């Protein structure tokens, strides 16, 4: 990637971190487990001690929040 592309990617990552920090801690944990660590809903539920449906609800909340808060690149 060019310097401009790398800078834009760093800016987007910084913005994503900021937006994720606005979420409740459990929602952040679910997002990280499923989207960063690559766990399935079931694996994330077991790891966090919650139900599969709770994982789905937290993830839906996180994704909706990120979509609303992230400015277009």
mmCIF file of C-alpha atoms in Angstrom:
data_model
loop_
_atom_site.group_PDB
_atom_site.id
_atom_site.type_symbol
_atom_site.label_atom_id
_atom_site.label_comp_id
_atom_site.label_asym_id
_atom_site.label_seq_id
_atom_site.Cartn_x
_atom_site.Cartn_y
_atom_site.Cartn_z
ATOM 1 C CA UNK A 1 0.000 0.000 0.000
ATOM 2 C CA UNK A 2 1.013 3.564 -0.587
ATOM 3 C CA UNK A 3 1.702 5.941 2.300
ATOM 4 C CA UNK A 4 -1.682 7.568 1.777
ATOM 5 C CA UNK A 5 -3.455 4.206 1.824
ATOM 6 C CA UNK A 6 -1.601 3.160 4.977
ATOM 7 C CA UNK A 7 -2.468 6.455 6.670
ATOM 8 C CA UNK A 8 -6.129 6.090 5.709
ATOM 9 C CA UNK A 9 -6.171 2.532 7.067
ATOM 10 C CA UNK A 10 -4.627 3.679 10.369
ATOM 11 C CA UNK A 11 -7.200 6.469 10.621
ATOM 12 C CA UNK A 12 -10.062 4.045 9.982
ATOM 13 C CA UNK A 13 -8.705 1.618 12.585
ATOM 14 C CA UNK A 14 -8.358 4.416 15.144
ATOM 15 C CA UNK A 15 -11.926 5.509 14.430
ATOM 16 C CA UNK A 16 -13.179 1.927 14.809
ATOM 17 C CA UNK A 17 -11.409 1.585 18.170
ATOM 18 C CA UNK A 18 -12.993 4.824 19.363
ATOM 19 C CA UNK A 19 -16.472 3.751 18.221
ATOM 20 C CA UNK A 20 -16.125 0.313 19.845
ATOM 21 C CA UNK A 21 -15.114 1.921 23.149
ATOM 22 C CA UNK A 22 -18.545 3.576 23.234
ATOM 23 C CA UNK A 23 -20.206 0.165 23.553
ATOM 24 C CA UNK A 24 -20.995 -1.650 26.777
ATOM 25 C CA UNK A 25 -18.166 -3.900 27.949
ATOM 26 C CA UNK A 26 -20.049 -7.151 27.236
ATOM 27 C CA UNK A 27 -20.903 -5.954 23.726
ATOM 28 C CA UNK A 28 -17.241 -5.124 23.134
ATOM 29 C CA UNK A 29 -16.285 -8.605 24.348
ATOM 30 C CA UNK A 30 -18.768 -10.274 21.997
ATOM 31 C CA UNK A 31 -17.580 -8.171 19.056
ATOM 32 C CA UNK A 32 -13.943 -8.992 19.774
ATOM 33 C CA UNK A 33 -14.611 -12.695 20.276
ATOM 34 C CA UNK A 34 -16.557 -13.110 17.038
ATOM 35 C CA UNK A 35 -15.020 -10.544 14.706
ATOM 36 C CA UNK A 36 -11.409 -10.351 15.899
ATOM 37 C CA UNK A 37 -10.760 -13.742 17.504
ATOM 38 C CA UNK A 38 -12.902 -15.544 14.936
ATOM 39 C CA UNK A 39 -14.986 -17.567 17.386
ATOM 40 C CA UNK A 40 -18.336 -18.940 16.345
ATOM 41 C CA UNK A 41 -21.408 -17.679 18.178
ATOM 42 C CA UNK A 42 -21.477 -20.895 20.176
ATOM 43 C CA UNK A 43 -17.778 -20.684 21.065
ATOM 44 C CA UNK A 44 -18.135 -17.035 22.070
ATOM 45 C CA UNK A 45 -21.191 -17.863 24.188
ATOM 46 C CA UNK A 46 -19.274 -20.612 26.013
ATOM 47 C CA UNK A 47 -16.222 -18.402 26.523
ATOM 48 C CA UNK A 48 -18.287 -15.516 27.883
ATOM 49 C CA UNK A 49 -20.790 -17.591 29.841
ATOM 50 C CA UNK A 50 -23.835 -16.315 27.949
ATOM 51 C CA UNK A 51 -26.371 -17.831 25.569
ATOM 52 C CA UNK A 52 -26.020 -18.007 21.786
ATOM 53 C CA UNK A 53 -28.970 -15.636 21.447
ATOM 54 C CA UNK A 54 -27.247 -13.114 23.736
ATOM 55 C CA UNK A 55 -24.178 -13.279 21.500
ATOM 56 C CA UNK A 56 -26.369 -12.576 18.482
ATOM 57 C CA UNK A 57 -28.084 -9.633 20.205
ATOM 58 C CA UNK A 58 -24.821 -8.076 21.377
ATOM 59 C CA UNK A 59 -23.232 -8.525 17.968
ATOM 60 C CA UNK A 60 -26.218 -7.006 16.180
ATOM 61 C CA UNK A 61 -26.068 -4.038 18.561
ATOM 62 C CA UNK A 62 -22.334 -3.626 17.966
ATOM 63 C CA UNK A 63 -22.534 -3.836 14.185
ATOM 64 C CA UNK A 64 -25.439 -1.395 14.026
ATOM 65 C CA UNK A 65 -23.574 1.054 16.262
ATOM 66 C CA UNK A 66 -20.404 0.805 14.174
ATOM 67 C CA UNK A 67 -22.333 1.312 10.940
ATOM 68 C CA UNK A 68 -24.083 4.394 12.323
ATOM 69 C CA UNK A 69 -20.977 5.969 13.857
ATOM 70 C CA UNK A 70 -18.267 5.290 11.288
ATOM 71 C CA UNK A 71 -17.921 8.121 8.839
ATOM 72 C CA UNK A 72 -17.524 7.059 5.215
ATOM 73 C CA UNK A 73 -13.942 6.760 4.013
#
